[in-house]
XYZ file of C-alpha atoms in Angstrom:
342
model
C -76.943 -3.520 -0.199
C -80.234 -0.618 -1.020
C -81.263 -2.041 2.570
C -78.624 -1.632 4.669
C -78.041 2.101 4.007
C -82.013 2.685 4.513
C -81.259 0.705 7.690
C -78.222 2.647 8.198
C -78.917 6.622 7.656
C -82.672 6.074 8.992
C -81.455 5.066 12.508
C -78.591 7.635 12.385
C -81.255 10.064 11.804
C -83.309 8.471 14.868
C -80.534 8.762 16.990
C -81.200 12.486 17.172
C -84.122 11.879 18.918
C -84.173 9.045 20.691
C -81.929 6.422 22.654
C -81.484 3.528 19.406
C -80.430 0.209 20.166
C -80.594 -1.909 16.417
C -81.484 -5.261 16.360
C -79.823 -6.981 12.858
C -78.558 -10.246 11.549
C -75.461 -10.566 11.098
C -75.014 -11.525 7.091
C -71.521 -11.663 5.743
C -73.355 -10.456 2.464
C -73.667 -7.127 4.696
C -72.537 -4.239 6.863
C -69.916 -2.317 4.734
C -69.237 0.648 6.523
C -70.898 3.379 5.448
C -70.659 6.275 7.913
C -70.442 6.409 12.257
C -73.060 5.123 13.113
C -75.144 6.744 16.273
C -76.918 3.892 17.125
C -75.441 0.672 19.073
C -75.960 -2.480 17.011
C -76.306 -5.907 18.575
C -76.092 -8.679 15.856
C -78.418 -12.033 16.197
C -76.886 -14.872 14.367
C -78.137 -15.878 11.033
C -77.880 -19.551 11.860
C -79.093 -21.726 13.943
C -80.641 -20.272 17.044
C -81.104 -16.760 15.384
C -84.570 -16.724 15.125
C -85.350 -17.980 18.758
C -82.147 -15.567 19.653
C -83.887 -12.684 18.033
C -87.278 -13.356 20.112
C -85.164 -13.508 23.300
C -83.403 -10.421 22.310
C -86.917 -8.571 22.331
C -88.784 -10.020 25.264
C -85.252 -9.227 26.957
C -85.868 -5.099 26.282
C -89.240 -5.138 26.762
C -88.639 -6.732 29.798
C -85.896 -3.685 30.621
C -87.610 -0.650 28.813
C -91.329 -1.350 29.248
C -91.546 2.429 28.174
C -89.339 1.339 25.091
C -90.395 2.374 21.429
C -90.260 -0.701 18.884
C -89.405 0.179 15.312
C -89.486 -2.948 12.554
C -90.123 -3.909 9.516
C -90.061 -8.072 10.373
C -94.007 -9.026 10.590
C -92.888 -11.698 12.405
C -91.115 -9.520 15.042
C -94.596 -6.944 14.716
C -96.801 -9.509 15.645
C -94.623 -10.988 18.642
C -94.880 -7.598 19.908
C -98.344 -7.489 19.425
C -99.318 -11.005 21.330
C -96.747 -8.941 24.134
C -99.224 -6.593 24.028
C -96.549 -3.427 23.158
C -97.731 -0.806 20.725
C -94.905 -0.316 18.198
C -94.451 0.897 14.247
C -94.264 -1.629 11.742
C -92.927 -0.749 7.976
C -93.791 -1.902 5.491
C -91.821 -2.705 2.039
C -94.138 -5.523 0.537
C -97.598 -6.178 -0.243
C -98.168 -9.512 1.928
C -101.782 -9.621 1.273
C -101.351 -10.954 -2.634
C -101.844 -14.118 -3.498
C -98.305 -15.205 -3.682
C -97.322 -13.490 -0.781
C -97.898 -16.983 1.547
C -100.152 -18.063 3.734
C -98.274 -17.761 6.226
C -97.030 -13.725 5.532
C -100.886 -13.416 5.135
C -101.921 -14.790 8.501
C -99.413 -13.300 10.069
C -100.794 -9.623 8.833
C -104.256 -10.234 9.268
C -103.367 -11.370 13.328
C -101.266 -8.237 13.407
C -104.165 -5.714 11.889
C -106.484 -7.489 14.456
C -104.450 -7.179 17.306
C -104.362 -3.648 16.845
C -100.979 -2.745 18.760
C -99.571 -1.496 15.858
C -98.962 1.946 13.512
C -98.223 0.660 10.377
C -96.014 2.906 7.711
C -96.149 2.328 4.346
C -93.493 3.463 2.378
C -95.834 4.919 -0.776
C -99.537 6.045 -1.535
C -99.671 3.427 -3.862
C -98.588 0.537 -1.339
C -101.039 2.077 1.460
C -103.664 1.957 -1.193
C -103.143 -1.878 -1.741
C -103.598 -2.692 1.376
C -106.674 -0.646 1.862
C -108.164 -1.753 -1.023
C -107.827 -5.399 0.496
C -109.113 -4.929 4.066
C -112.668 -4.877 5.023
C -114.120 -1.332 6.312
C -114.053 -2.604 9.920
C -109.915 -3.158 9.813
C -109.469 0.418 8.026
C -110.909 2.249 10.198
C -109.236 0.276 13.142
C -105.965 0.992 11.210
C -103.184 3.470 12.405
C -100.614 4.119 9.397
C -98.801 6.752 8.151
C -96.909 7.074 5.046
C -93.081 7.525 4.940
C -90.957 7.780 1.426
C -87.593 6.875 1.764
C -84.919 9.625 1.789
C -81.259 10.657 1.327
C -79.055 13.157 3.379
C -78.324 16.394 1.667
C -74.612 16.256 0.776
C -72.005 17.976 -1.481
C -71.711 16.761 -4.742
C -69.220 18.288 -7.115
C -69.444 20.026 -10.422
C -68.525 17.842 -13.389
C -65.092 16.092 -13.131
C -63.866 15.408 -16.495
C -61.814 12.199 -15.050
C -61.792 10.491 -19.386
C -59.614 14.052 -20.719
C -62.562 13.551 -24.006
C -64.879 16.346 -22.858
C -67.741 13.693 -23.587
C -71.024 13.970 -21.971
C -71.802 10.953 -19.051
C -74.955 9.718 -18.748
C -74.827 7.910 -15.196
C -76.557 4.536 -13.088
C -75.673 3.396 -9.924
C -77.466 0.568 -8.628
C -77.710 -3.383 -8.842
C -79.206 -4.928 -12.015
C -81.524 -7.439 -12.557
C -84.710 -8.236 -13.625
C -86.694 -4.817 -14.637
C -83.859 -2.237 -13.739
C -83.640 -0.832 -17.214
C -79.852 -2.746 -18.207
C -80.961 -3.729 -21.988
C -82.456 -0.475 -22.113
C -78.654 1.955 -21.369
C -77.312 -1.046 -23.366
C -79.381 -0.085 -26.235
C -79.527 3.758 -25.741
C -75.875 3.475 -25.869
C -75.987 1.803 -29.129
C -78.297 5.001 -30.579
C -75.695 7.359 -29.177
C -72.299 6.223 -29.976
C -70.899 10.001 -28.884
C -72.203 9.808 -25.589
C -70.597 7.668 -22.336
C -73.184 5.451 -20.662
C -71.351 4.356 -17.161
C -73.022 1.683 -14.353
C -71.641 2.048 -10.857
C -72.773 -1.217 -8.795
C -73.067 -4.381 -10.896
C -70.382 -7.220 -11.956
C -67.388 -5.186 -14.110
C -67.937 -6.643 -17.792
C -66.229 -7.025 -20.967
C -67.866 -8.226 -24.102
C -67.021 -7.263 -27.516
C -71.205 -7.649 -27.711
C -71.580 -4.258 -25.791
C -71.246 -1.161 -27.460
C -67.785 0.356 -26.661
C -69.360 3.292 -24.597
C -70.331 1.582 -22.284
C -68.678 0.986 -19.100
C -69.904 -1.186 -16.103
C -67.230 0.104 -13.347
C -68.146 -2.619 -11.009
C -69.567 -2.143 -7.190
C -68.319 1.068 -5.604
C -68.402 1.724 -1.804
C -71.232 3.991 -0.231
C -68.537 6.431 0.989
C -66.888 7.039 -2.923
C -70.922 7.581 -4.240
C -70.785 10.943 -4.731
C -67.320 10.930 -6.582
C -68.862 8.603 -8.953
C -71.505 11.049 -9.389
C -69.371 14.093 -9.761
C -68.254 12.460 -12.963
C -71.844 12.409 -14.390
C -73.194 14.652 -16.253
C -76.968 13.726 -15.865
C -78.275 10.332 -14.272
C -80.855 7.598 -15.181
C -82.925 5.042 -13.505
C -85.054 3.011 -16.219
C -87.071 0.920 -14.595
C -89.113 -1.680 -16.270
C -92.543 -3.009 -15.724
C -90.482 -6.731 -14.658
C -88.737 -5.405 -11.825
C -88.305 -7.519 -9.184
C -86.604 -7.526 -5.541
C -84.483 -9.703 -3.855
C -86.531 -12.915 -3.514
C -88.543 -12.605 -7.058
C -90.934 -10.219 -5.455
C -92.572 -7.603 -7.794
C -93.119 -3.746 -6.294
C -92.811 -1.802 -9.483
C -96.344 -0.454 -8.341
C -95.617 0.652 -5.051
C -91.509 0.457 -4.700
C -90.092 4.018 -3.539
C -86.107 3.636 -4.400
C -83.167 4.703 -2.378
C -82.158 5.700 -5.572
C -84.367 8.270 -6.975
C -83.750 10.096 -3.733
C -79.728 9.802 -4.052
C -80.435 11.713 -7.400
C -82.099 14.419 -6.117
C -79.540 15.369 -3.989
C -76.778 15.621 -6.603
C -77.331 18.336 -8.999
C -78.003 16.545 -11.590
C -80.853 16.309 -14.397
C -82.842 12.817 -14.120
C -84.168 11.089 -16.249
C -86.347 7.940 -15.050
C -89.104 5.559 -15.763
C -92.706 7.355 -16.351
C -94.386 5.092 -13.568
C -97.467 6.565 -11.236
C -94.779 5.461 -8.432
C -93.135 8.029 -9.256
C -94.530 10.505 -9.901
C -95.564 10.635 -6.332
C -92.537 12.353 -5.545
C -90.918 13.721 -9.019
C -93.223 16.115 -11.067
C -92.027 17.871 -15.072
C -90.307 20.290 -12.905
C -87.786 18.020 -10.850
C -86.945 15.040 -13.336
C -87.656 13.919 -17.050
C -89.915 11.278 -17.487
C -89.591 8.347 -20.461
C -91.812 5.378 -21.458
C -89.722 2.573 -20.368
C -90.803 0.129 -23.300
C -89.139 3.102 -25.818
C -85.523 3.580 -25.689
C -86.344 6.037 -28.501
C -87.885 8.807 -25.723
C -84.993 7.856 -23.421
C -82.222 8.502 -26.683
C -84.124 11.741 -27.389
C -84.222 13.433 -23.436
C -80.482 12.738 -23.315
C -79.971 15.005 -26.592
C -82.532 17.257 -25.049
C -80.141 17.816 -21.973
C -76.776 17.690 -23.710
C -78.024 19.984 -26.427
C -79.556 22.898 -24.484
C -83.122 22.295 -25.396
C -84.280 22.569 -22.315
C -83.940 24.127 -19.066
C -81.713 20.691 -17.441
C -80.371 23.095 -14.578
C -83.369 24.599 -13.577
C -84.539 20.717 -13.440
C -81.637 19.390 -11.383
C -82.399 22.099 -8.712
C -85.634 21.301 -8.464
C -85.124 18.345 -7.320
C -82.147 18.679 -4.683
C -84.862 21.473 -3.488
C -87.343 19.327 -3.225
C -85.666 16.420 -0.863
C -85.499 18.409 1.527
C -89.124 16.803 2.094
C -87.284 13.667 2.053
C -84.806 13.627 4.012
C -83.976 10.629 6.629
C -84.166 13.393 9.349
C -87.428 14.735 7.989
C -88.597 10.986 8.161
C -87.232 10.373 11.856
C -88.878 13.810 12.827
C -92.307 12.438 11.375
C -92.247 9.237 13.965
C -91.123 11.582 16.920
C -94.055 14.038 16.072
C -96.156 10.801 16.376
C -94.587 9.318 19.364
C -95.698 12.451 21.013
C -99.130 12.617 19.897
């Protein structure tokens, strides 16, 4: 789902500067309407001739629009464009030079670099550094690249809305659950803070007698309703752990650029996040509270610091929201436009 949100918002932002057509694999697991689309979507099928159809579509567009600007997140599409001598952007969300990334992925990436028709877009400084450390000096010197973190739109989130009537403090988490997302840590926090409510949106609803009775799994929430959920929270948490895995099994903890962090920055709520170097590329102590993901007591104390007014949580929340001005989708698209005009 995060992939679809990223693609939707970024293409909408690009549409402020370009006439955008998105080529997208039709997938029954995605496609929620999260807002108006300012760009054209052209689907290719996910089965059968899908791969052939994708590259035929690219070839067709190249023939139709020789001066088009191409932007992709797909290694195969980037290699195809490189062979056809078309300059383009390749946005990287994975480290394809690691030993377990697959021989074919490493081969494609190295060939793309040698053909020199792409500008690499890294989603974090740490991802850029991983690639640069793996490339020879002549390859690094020849690279065209930029770093563009993920982003969020600046939108309005209401002041606290009390939906329970009990005036209890509510700690919120919105996003998928899985390896490294901190579900166990949230459960442990709830056990240690029985007078605080913990609410999780984005995971399967659960009703388990072994879970704390102050922990609520609310299930999936449409993206269009996310701000309504944020309005019921006093604070938000992002308890990433070192075992983080994305769909497909890749570990991204060292170089990720999580959408959740940028959306949290918009909420006007103080956020408690794992103390990871990649998150410190974006946040600092003025805009977030950092905790050791292996020490649940630090998280408990951070919640208490906020609810008992031991820190200026409003200042932290507003600082994060101001900082988001540097990471909006619009800002991201403007940087792409700037590069195309060089």
